[in-house]
Amino acid sequence: MTSAGQLRHATIVQGMNRMPGLLKLGSFLALLFLPALAMAAGGAEIQAMSVEYRDVPGIGSRNLVWVVAQQHLLLAGFVLGVPIFAWICELVGWKTKEQRYDKLAKEFTKLLTSAYATTALFGGILLFLLIGLYPKLMAYLTDMFFPSFLVYCLLFLLETATLYMYWYGWDYMQGNKKTFHLFLGFLLNLFALGIMIVPNSWATFQASPVVVGEGDAWARAWMAMQNPTWWPVNIHRLIANVVLGGFIVGAYAGVRYLLAVSREEREHYDWMGYVGNFIGVFGMLPLPFAGYWLMREVYQYNQQMGITLMGGFLAWLFILQAMLIGVLFLGANYYFWLGITHRIPGSEGQYKKPVMGMLIVLLLCLGVWMTPHSLVASLAEAQKMGGTHHPLLGVFGVMSAKMTVSNIMILVTFMSFIMYWRAGKQETAGWAKAAKAIMGALLVIAGIAVVVLGVWGYFVPAIIRINYFSVAQVLIVLFIMVTFTPLTALLMKSAKTTTEMVWGKMPIRAGYSLVLNAVMVILLMSLMGYARSSSRVHWHIYGVMRDTSDYAYSPALGYAAAFMSLNTFVFCLIVAFIFWVATLGDKAKAQPPKGSPVDIPGHTAPAMAGGAPSSGEKLE
Amino acid sequence: MKGPIISGAIILAGMFIFLKFLLPLVTAPLPASLIYLYLALVLSGILIYGTMSASSLEAMMGPVFRFLSGKGQTGASQMARLAVLVMFPLLVGWQTYSRLVPSDLPPAENRTIHPAPPGEFVGLSNPYPKTPENIMMGKGLYAAYCSPCHGANYDGKGPAAPGFNPPPANFSDPGTIAQLQEAYLFWRIKKGGVGLPVEGMPWKSAMPRWEDELPEEFIWKIIMGEYDGAHQTPRTWEEEE
């Protein structure tokens, strides 16, 4: 602080001694924040003395920030996504009085508490790196957003305190106190939402800055926060965090399942893997819609940025995205289908044909989604095609086709789940036949309508397609989901179970597919995070503050892809380490006393090493 | 080896024949990158379906494991196994070599067709009203300046088109000008191939820099005539009344 600032401070302290209590408290808070505000105000002099950039030898400042920011964001995504479904799971357990849901919710929260400190650690490292390596940018952002920094700190304190109470009070707050514990879970999610949306505003301001008018620091920060991509990113990230959390939890359960040696463990982690996959899939279904909205806002904000992303040099990332989402859809459906085949004995033959049909539709859709508008072709191939657009398959390269197939893939995945839900049960309601016929007819009509709108989209102006046809496609799919779910629930309520579902009998490849899904979603978030950030090209703040560092260029796509892979690998290592540490206690508890025999024969080896729930039985 | 392995191999081979030889009978040949992509999808489908249950997994992978393990093999099957174990690494080596060996052929490119326009061209709108006279004038200018390459039918098949590789854009394809705003076309016509940014190099465009020849009014009217002639509408954020 400057000497003038110190003098001002001393005068205020003297004045406080003559104030009444409440005013004193208010003044104390103001005093607490005043030095920082004074620093921000006097930033110009300090800035003049300081350097604009610092570099890190070897790796380079940009790459270092890239890795640390990505780790922080992925960890934060997990930490903010898990409380949502942990709380829902606890709520279900409380409502249904089924203890297993409460146990599962507690296990989710255990993973959350383990990852929380590491997330904060990476956040701190990122902050120090940004202040040290990009002082000019940080000075600008601090000047613009300082009041929101204070809100963020407050939210962080509240979140941490609530998490402590939520986790450590779990066993204590049972019975009559459960409702309070649920309220804590609600608060945890509320603060988590705040923790996510406040920094989102800083990042989205960098991509889509707005003109900030006159006003005090709070008003200016609020104006800057309300930039065009803030809420689309908030919604997109909120859903993506649930997906990330679901699939990581699924992967955790998959690994624990592969390592399980007792029947009880296998059953529990098989079920946990199913829940994780279910959460991931259900989050994934609305995600393309949120992504579509975000891209629409980007285009509307700045056509140049939109074209860089979806038509320019970053457009190839969207083809990679299609591949990764495709693998994710296939992986998630594969897990559902394995569940039908292995958890419901005798159902293999019954569902063979529908599974094949769904697989073919998914692959056809994926083929369309992955087909680029401009194909990778040699000169000779391009000459034969008459350019880099294929005359026939080139039509798959535009948004009308992509929207259509993504909607159909969502429909198929939803139907996979419905099929799983109904497997092994016989409807007894008198109206079951009629309901099933209506559902079948609706599904066919919906599928046809989505395709017709997709084809029609080629013959209308883009704005009609974007504003009406694409929205109609989304609404059709949502209509199917919101009508089929309660209808199936009603049907299942009175249904007779013909074959009891058996947990713990999944083959080992089911565990691996859960891990694959988690890796895909991490890679996907690294990829699209890079795309969003890179769309600013050579600007720190788009159109406002130019990047004048040595790194004011976009890396080649291959180089960027290698970094995304590195980030994914490092994140997997971190998560594996955290979970390993978190479960050390469980392992110690699970160890039988020295000299005592293993309780069940045949349970001496984990599934991945060929062990099985009962002797003579082998998991393929 | 029979059953799912043979069926899978037949499906893969059938798909390859369809994409490589049959489809080009009705349309242009597909680039190798796309054929590999579709074959990879088919292969993943075969593997997913084949590993769905214990019995299907055994039917598909059992013979492979038994063949590769060499248990109880004698005579011809033993020789076949040895041949596979020798040939497979050689095949991988040959593939790697042929990919990396220096060649005088240009590599396959992931060309960026629509690079972002410079800031000064973003948000421009056609200053001339869409009247029949203006459209007619635009079509006339198009016929004089653009149709030799882009074709009288706006399909990229003008008399000069065969001389260019890649060929001129086909405006009647809904994947070209219908995806773009008028301002984008204005930039591309005005600055031509030499005005393209470094983003997504290498560029191969013989489009002339028309700002040297035509006033801006002509360019805007050509755009108008181009959309009308190709039966396309420009991308806008406002719906036409």
PDB file of C-alpha atoms in Angstrom, chain B residues 6-208:
ATOM      1  CA  ILE B   6     -16.052 -65.378 -40.655  1.00  0.00           C
ATOM      2  CA  SER B   7     -19.309 -63.373 -40.574  1.00  0.00           C
ATOM      3  CA  GLY B   8     -17.423 -60.357 -39.227  1.00  0.00           C
ATOM      4  CA  ALA B   9     -14.720 -60.665 -41.874  1.00  0.00           C
ATOM      5  CA  ILE B  10     -17.370 -60.949 -44.595  1.00  0.00           C
ATOM      6  CA  ILE B  11     -19.191 -57.853 -43.306  1.00  0.00           C
ATOM      7  CA  LEU B  12     -15.925 -55.870 -43.171  1.00  0.00           C
ATOM      8  CA  ALA B  13     -14.817 -57.014 -46.619  1.00  0.00           C
ATOM      9  CA  GLY B  14     -18.311 -56.348 -48.019  1.00  0.00           C
ATOM     10  CA  MET B  15     -18.299 -52.856 -46.590  1.00  0.00           C
ATOM     11  CA  PHE B  16     -14.850 -52.181 -48.016  1.00  0.00           C
ATOM     12  CA  ILE B  17     -15.920 -53.373 -51.480  1.00  0.00           C
ATOM     13  CA  PHE B  18     -19.070 -51.252 -51.274  1.00  0.00           C
ATOM     14  CA  LEU B  19     -17.226 -48.079 -50.243  1.00  0.00           C
ATOM     15  CA  LYS B  20     -14.202 -48.519 -52.466  1.00  0.00           C
ATOM     16  CA  PHE B  21     -15.669 -49.987 -55.651  1.00  0.00           C
ATOM     17  CA  LEU B  22     -19.488 -49.945 -55.726  1.00  0.00           C
ATOM     18  CA  LEU B  23     -20.259 -46.466 -54.386  1.00  0.00           C
ATOM     19  CA  PRO B  24     -17.958 -44.785 -56.968  1.00  0.00           C
ATOM     20  CA  LEU B  25     -20.181 -46.276 -59.682  1.00  0.00           C
ATOM     21  CA  VAL B  26     -22.890 -43.791 -58.733  1.00  0.00           C
ATOM     22  CA  THR B  27     -20.895 -40.930 -57.237  1.00  0.00           C
ATOM     23  CA  ALA B  28     -17.340 -39.653 -56.784  1.00  0.00           C
ATOM     24  CA  PRO B  29     -14.808 -41.979 -55.087  1.00  0.00           C
ATOM     25  CA  LEU B  30     -14.409 -41.626 -51.342  1.00  0.00           C
ATOM     26  CA  PRO B  31     -11.066 -40.516 -49.883  1.00  0.00           C
ATOM     27  CA  ALA B  32      -9.144 -43.191 -47.988  1.00  0.00           C
ATOM     28  CA  SER B  33      -9.577 -41.300 -44.696  1.00  0.00           C
ATOM     29  CA  LEU B  34     -13.352 -41.671 -44.879  1.00  0.00           C
ATOM     30  CA  ILE B  35     -13.208 -45.329 -45.906  1.00  0.00           C
ATOM     31  CA  TYR B  36     -10.979 -46.118 -42.876  1.00  0.00           C
ATOM     32  CA  LEU B  37     -13.312 -44.186 -40.608  1.00  0.00           C
ATOM     33  CA  TYR B  38     -16.369 -46.149 -41.732  1.00  0.00           C
ATOM     34  CA  LEU B  39     -14.504 -49.463 -41.568  1.00  0.00           C
ATOM     35  CA  ALA B  40     -13.382 -48.661 -38.024  1.00  0.00           C
ATOM     36  CA  LEU B  41     -17.030 -48.081 -37.094  1.00  0.00           C
ATOM     37  CA  VAL B  42     -18.083 -51.395 -38.633  1.00  0.00           C
ATOM     38  CA  LEU B  43     -15.264 -53.203 -36.817  1.00  0.00           C
ATOM     39  CA  SER B  44     -16.261 -51.669 -33.491  1.00  0.00           C
ATOM     40  CA  GLY B  45     -19.857 -52.743 -34.133  1.00  0.00           C
ATOM     41  CA  ILE B  46     -18.738 -56.318 -34.804  1.00  0.00           C
ATOM     42  CA  LEU B  47     -16.639 -56.371 -31.619  1.00  0.00           C
ATOM     43  CA  ILE B  48     -19.421 -54.887 -29.486  1.00  0.00           C
ATOM     44  CA  TYR B  49     -22.011 -57.349 -30.730  1.00  0.00           C
ATOM     45  CA  GLY B  50     -19.623 -60.286 -30.593  1.00  0.00           C
ATOM     46  CA  THR B  51     -18.668 -59.688 -26.960  1.00  0.00           C
ATOM     47  CA  MET B  52     -22.175 -59.160 -25.613  1.00  0.00           C
ATOM     48  CA  SER B  53     -22.531 -62.525 -23.889  1.00  0.00           C
ATOM     49  CA  ALA B  54     -20.276 -65.339 -22.669  1.00  0.00           C
ATOM     50  CA  SER B  55     -21.337 -67.599 -25.528  1.00  0.00           C
ATOM     51  CA  SER B  56     -20.868 -64.986 -28.251  1.00  0.00           C
ATOM     52  CA  LEU B  57     -17.498 -63.997 -26.784  1.00  0.00           C
ATOM     53  CA  GLU B  58     -16.381 -67.616 -26.825  1.00  0.00           C
ATOM     54  CA  ALA B  59     -17.668 -68.085 -30.375  1.00  0.00           C
ATOM     55  CA  MET B  60     -15.810 -65.004 -31.545  1.00  0.00           C
ATOM     56  CA  MET B  61     -12.588 -64.905 -29.586  1.00  0.00           C
ATOM     57  CA  GLY B  62     -12.214 -68.539 -28.481  1.00  0.00           C
ATOM     58  CA  PRO B  63     -10.843 -69.792 -31.815  1.00  0.00           C
ATOM     59  CA  VAL B  64      -8.507 -66.794 -32.011  1.00  0.00           C
ATOM     60  CA  PHE B  65      -7.065 -67.419 -28.549  1.00  0.00           C
ATOM     61  CA  ARG B  66      -6.726 -71.153 -29.194  1.00  0.00           C
ATOM     62  CA  PHE B  67      -5.058 -70.520 -32.540  1.00  0.00           C
ATOM     63  CA  LEU B  68      -2.618 -67.976 -31.118  1.00  0.00           C
ATOM     64  CA  SER B  69      -1.813 -70.028 -28.001  1.00  0.00           C
ATOM     65  CA  GLY B  70      -0.735 -72.934 -30.244  1.00  0.00           C
ATOM     66  CA  LYS B  71      -1.973 -75.554 -27.804  1.00  0.00           C
ATOM     67  CA  GLY B  72      -2.178 -78.989 -29.375  1.00  0.00           C
ATOM     68  CA  GLN B  73      -1.361 -77.699 -32.841  1.00  0.00           C
ATOM     69  CA  THR B  74       0.548 -79.818 -35.316  1.00  0.00           C
ATOM     70  CA  GLY B  75       1.341 -79.757 -39.005  1.00  0.00           C
ATOM     71  CA  ALA B  76      -0.420 -77.177 -41.155  1.00  0.00           C
ATOM     72  CA  SER B  77      -2.138 -75.316 -38.304  1.00  0.00           C
ATOM     73  CA  GLN B  78       1.206 -74.972 -36.489  1.00  0.00           C
ATOM     74  CA  MET B  79       2.775 -73.595 -39.648  1.00  0.00           C
ATOM     75  CA  ALA B  80      -0.181 -71.232 -40.144  1.00  0.00           C
ATOM     76  CA  ARG B  81       0.282 -69.902 -36.594  1.00  0.00           C
ATOM     77  CA  LEU B  82       3.979 -69.358 -37.157  1.00  0.00           C
ATOM     78  CA  ALA B  83       3.243 -67.607 -40.449  1.00  0.00           C
ATOM     79  CA  VAL B  84       0.758 -65.276 -38.726  1.00  0.00           C
ATOM     80  CA  LEU B  85       3.200 -64.515 -35.912  1.00  0.00           C
ATOM     81  CA  VAL B  86       5.896 -63.638 -38.448  1.00  0.00           C
ATOM     82  CA  MET B  87       3.711 -61.912 -41.032  1.00  0.00           C
ATOM     83  CA  PHE B  88       1.757 -59.676 -38.665  1.00  0.00           C
ATOM     84  CA  PRO B  89       4.741 -57.668 -37.337  1.00  0.00           C
ATOM     85  CA  LEU B  90       6.082 -57.474 -40.878  1.00  0.00           C
ATOM     86  CA  LEU B  91       2.757 -56.091 -42.073  1.00  0.00           C
ATOM     87  CA  VAL B  92       2.752 -53.471 -39.303  1.00  0.00           C
ATOM     88  CA  GLY B  93       6.370 -52.604 -40.177  1.00  0.00           C
ATOM     89  CA  TRP B  94       5.532 -52.250 -43.854  1.00  0.00           C
ATOM     90  CA  GLN B  95       2.540 -50.045 -43.084  1.00  0.00           C
ATOM     91  CA  THR B  96       4.659 -47.852 -40.818  1.00  0.00           C
ATOM     92  CA  TYR B  97       7.405 -47.633 -43.410  1.00  0.00           C
ATOM     93  CA  SER B  98       5.051 -46.743 -46.244  1.00  0.00           C
ATOM     94  CA  ARG B  99       3.487 -44.011 -44.086  1.00  0.00           C
ATOM     95  CA  LEU B 100       6.808 -42.457 -43.142  1.00  0.00           C
ATOM     96  CA  VAL B 101       8.891 -42.897 -46.275  1.00  0.00           C
ATOM     97  CA  PRO B 102       9.535 -39.549 -48.036  1.00  0.00           C
ATOM     98  CA  SER B 103       7.363 -39.133 -51.087  1.00  0.00           C
ATOM     99  CA  ASP B 104       7.067 -36.568 -53.875  1.00  0.00           C
ATOM    100  CA  LEU B 105       3.268 -36.623 -53.472  1.00  0.00           C
ATOM    101  CA  PRO B 106       1.672 -33.908 -51.369  1.00  0.00           C
ATOM    102  CA  PRO B 107       0.179 -35.264 -48.122  1.00  0.00           C
ATOM    103  CA  ALA B 108      -3.548 -35.598 -47.552  1.00  0.00           C
ATOM    104  CA  GLU B 109      -4.809 -32.329 -46.131  1.00  0.00           C
ATOM    105  CA  ASN B 110      -7.379 -31.334 -43.597  1.00  0.00           C
ATOM    106  CA  ARG B 111      -8.075 -28.099 -45.403  1.00  0.00           C
ATOM    107  CA  THR B 112      -9.977 -25.368 -43.580  1.00  0.00           C
ATOM    108  CA  ILE B 113     -12.650 -24.213 -45.970  1.00  0.00           C
ATOM    109  CA  HIS B 114     -14.138 -21.379 -43.979  1.00  0.00           C
ATOM    110  CA  PRO B 115     -11.470 -19.423 -42.124  1.00  0.00           C
ATOM    111  CA  ALA B 116     -12.703 -16.564 -39.981  1.00  0.00           C
ATOM    112  CA  PRO B 117     -12.952 -13.242 -41.844  1.00  0.00           C
ATOM    113  CA  PRO B 118     -11.042 -10.180 -40.644  1.00  0.00           C
ATOM    114  CA  GLY B 119     -12.856  -8.015 -38.121  1.00  0.00           C
ATOM    115  CA  GLU B 120     -13.680  -5.223 -40.573  1.00  0.00           C
ATOM    116  CA  PHE B 121     -15.850  -7.589 -42.610  1.00  0.00           C
ATOM    117  CA  VAL B 122     -17.826  -8.945 -39.680  1.00  0.00           C
ATOM    118  CA  GLY B 123     -21.388  -7.748 -39.355  1.00  0.00           C
ATOM    119  CA  LEU B 124     -21.591  -5.998 -42.728  1.00  0.00           C
ATOM    120  CA  SER B 125     -24.944  -6.220 -44.433  1.00  0.00           C
ATOM    121  CA  ASN B 126     -25.839  -5.781 -48.067  1.00  0.00           C
ATOM    122  CA  PRO B 127     -26.533  -2.046 -48.466  1.00  0.00           C
ATOM    123  CA  TYR B 128     -28.569  -2.557 -51.644  1.00  0.00           C
ATOM    124  CA  PRO B 129     -32.235  -3.514 -51.505  1.00  0.00           C
ATOM    125  CA  LYS B 130     -33.219  -6.893 -52.833  1.00  0.00           C
ATOM    126  CA  THR B 131     -35.164  -5.620 -55.834  1.00  0.00           C
ATOM    127  CA  PRO B 132     -35.673  -7.569 -59.101  1.00  0.00           C
ATOM    128  CA  GLU B 133     -33.547  -4.956 -60.882  1.00  0.00           C
ATOM    129  CA  ASN B 134     -30.620  -5.339 -58.495  1.00  0.00           C
ATOM    130  CA  ILE B 135     -30.850  -9.143 -58.619  1.00  0.00           C
ATOM    131  CA  MET B 136     -30.960  -9.055 -62.403  1.00  0.00           C
ATOM    132  CA  MET B 137     -27.943  -6.757 -62.501  1.00  0.00           C
ATOM    133  CA  GLY B 138     -26.124  -9.074 -60.067  1.00  0.00           C
ATOM    134  CA  LYS B 139     -26.840 -12.074 -62.259  1.00  0.00           C
ATOM    135  CA  GLY B 140     -25.546 -10.209 -65.278  1.00  0.00           C
ATOM    136  CA  LEU B 141     -22.334  -9.318 -63.474  1.00  0.00           C
ATOM    137  CA  TYR B 142     -22.070 -12.900 -62.262  1.00  0.00           C
ATOM    138  CA  ALA B 143     -22.409 -14.160 -65.827  1.00  0.00           C
ATOM    139  CA  ALA B 144     -19.625 -11.834 -66.936  1.00  0.00           C
ATOM    140  CA  TYR B 145     -17.123 -12.235 -64.113  1.00  0.00           C
ATOM    141  CA  CYS B 146     -17.921 -15.405 -62.150  1.00  0.00           C
ATOM    142  CA  SER B 147     -19.630 -17.948 -64.407  1.00  0.00           C
ATOM    143  CA  PRO B 148     -16.494 -18.900 -66.390  1.00  0.00           C
ATOM    144  CA  CYS B 149     -15.339 -20.744 -63.265  1.00  0.00           C
ATOM    145  CA  HIS B 150     -18.412 -21.147 -61.032  1.00  0.00           C
ATOM    146  CA  GLY B 151     -20.707 -22.078 -63.919  1.00  0.00           C
ATOM    147  CA  ALA B 152     -23.812 -20.586 -65.489  1.00  0.00           C
ATOM    148  CA  ASN B 153     -25.851 -22.944 -63.296  1.00  0.00           C
ATOM    149  CA  TYR B 154     -23.987 -21.878 -60.121  1.00  0.00           C
ATOM    150  CA  ASP B 155     -22.760 -25.467 -59.756  1.00  0.00           C
ATOM    151  CA  GLY B 156     -18.999 -24.883 -59.993  1.00  0.00           C
ATOM    152  CA  LYS B 157     -18.865 -26.338 -63.485  1.00  0.00           C
ATOM    153  CA  GLY B 158     -17.915 -23.379 -65.613  1.00  0.00           C
ATOM    154  CA  PRO B 159     -15.846 -23.866 -68.789  1.00  0.00           C
ATOM    155  CA  ALA B 160     -12.647 -22.909 -66.931  1.00  0.00           C
ATOM    156  CA  ALA B 161     -13.384 -25.132 -63.920  1.00  0.00           C
ATOM    157  CA  PRO B 162     -11.509 -28.249 -65.139  1.00  0.00           C
ATOM    158  CA  GLY B 163      -8.289 -26.224 -64.985  1.00  0.00           C
ATOM    159  CA  PHE B 164      -8.461 -25.817 -61.208  1.00  0.00           C
ATOM    160  CA  ASN B 165      -7.706 -28.191 -58.390  1.00  0.00           C
ATOM    161  CA  PRO B 166      -9.489 -27.889 -56.037  1.00  0.00           C
ATOM    162  CA  PRO B 167     -12.345 -26.906 -58.361  1.00  0.00           C
ATOM    163  CA  PRO B 168     -14.424 -23.743 -57.914  1.00  0.00           C
ATOM    164  CA  ALA B 169     -17.167 -23.804 -55.259  1.00  0.00           C
ATOM    165  CA  ASN B 170     -20.568 -25.224 -56.115  1.00  0.00           C
ATOM    166  CA  PHE B 171     -23.074 -22.637 -54.885  1.00  0.00           C
ATOM    167  CA  SER B 172     -26.097 -24.894 -55.374  1.00  0.00           C
ATOM    168  CA  ASP B 173     -24.691 -27.253 -52.697  1.00  0.00           C
ATOM    169  CA  PRO B 174     -26.479 -26.379 -49.411  1.00  0.00           C
ATOM    170  CA  GLY B 175     -23.136 -26.818 -47.663  1.00  0.00           C
ATOM    171  CA  THR B 176     -21.503 -23.774 -49.284  1.00  0.00           C
ATOM    172  CA  ILE B 177     -22.960 -20.248 -49.505  1.00  0.00           C
ATOM    173  CA  ALA B 178     -26.172 -21.205 -47.678  1.00  0.00           C
ATOM    174  CA  GLN B 179     -24.032 -21.660 -44.548  1.00  0.00           C
ATOM    175  CA  LEU B 180     -22.536 -18.193 -44.790  1.00  0.00           C
ATOM    176  CA  GLN B 181     -23.580 -14.616 -44.283  1.00  0.00           C
ATOM    177  CA  GLU B 182     -23.428 -12.119 -47.159  1.00  0.00           C
ATOM    178  CA  ALA B 183     -20.570 -10.294 -45.414  1.00  0.00           C
ATOM    179  CA  TYR B 184     -18.464 -13.443 -45.672  1.00  0.00           C
ATOM    180  CA  LEU B 185     -18.972 -13.671 -49.432  1.00  0.00           C
ATOM    181  CA  PHE B 186     -18.224  -9.960 -49.737  1.00  0.00           C
ATOM    182  CA  TRP B 187     -14.850 -10.553 -48.060  1.00  0.00           C
ATOM    183  CA  ARG B 188     -14.024 -13.616 -50.165  1.00  0.00           C
ATOM    184  CA  ILE B 189     -14.922 -11.902 -53.467  1.00  0.00           C
ATOM    185  CA  LYS B 190     -13.229  -8.633 -52.568  1.00  0.00           C
ATOM    186  CA  LYS B 191      -9.938 -10.057 -51.282  1.00  0.00           C
ATOM    187  CA  GLY B 192      -9.802 -13.309 -53.285  1.00  0.00           C
ATOM    188  CA  GLY B 193      -7.428 -16.228 -52.693  1.00  0.00           C
ATOM    189  CA  VAL B 194      -4.439 -14.030 -51.884  1.00  0.00           C
ATOM    190  CA  GLY B 195      -6.396 -12.295 -49.122  1.00  0.00           C
ATOM    191  CA  LEU B 196      -6.990 -15.474 -47.162  1.00  0.00           C
ATOM    192  CA  PRO B 197      -5.507 -15.541 -43.662  1.00  0.00           C
ATOM    193  CA  VAL B 198      -2.684 -17.809 -42.545  1.00  0.00           C
ATOM    194  CA  GLU B 199      -5.187 -19.679 -40.388  1.00  0.00           C
ATOM    195  CA  GLY B 200      -5.520 -23.195 -41.700  1.00  0.00           C
ATOM    196  CA  MET B 201      -2.768 -22.999 -44.301  1.00  0.00           C
ATOM    197  CA  PRO B 202      -1.996 -24.252 -46.904  1.00  0.00           C
ATOM    198  CA  TRP B 203      -4.367 -22.325 -49.089  1.00  0.00           C
ATOM    199  CA  LYS B 204      -5.112 -23.238 -52.640  1.00  0.00           C
ATOM    200  CA  SER B 205      -7.506 -20.757 -54.140  1.00  0.00           C
ATOM    201  CA  ALA B 206      -7.267 -19.150 -57.550  1.00  0.00           C
ATOM    202  CA  MET B 207     -10.052 -16.686 -56.735  1.00  0.00           C
ATOM    203  CA  PRO B 208      -9.035 -13.264 -58.114  1.00  0.00           C
TER     204      PRO B 208
END
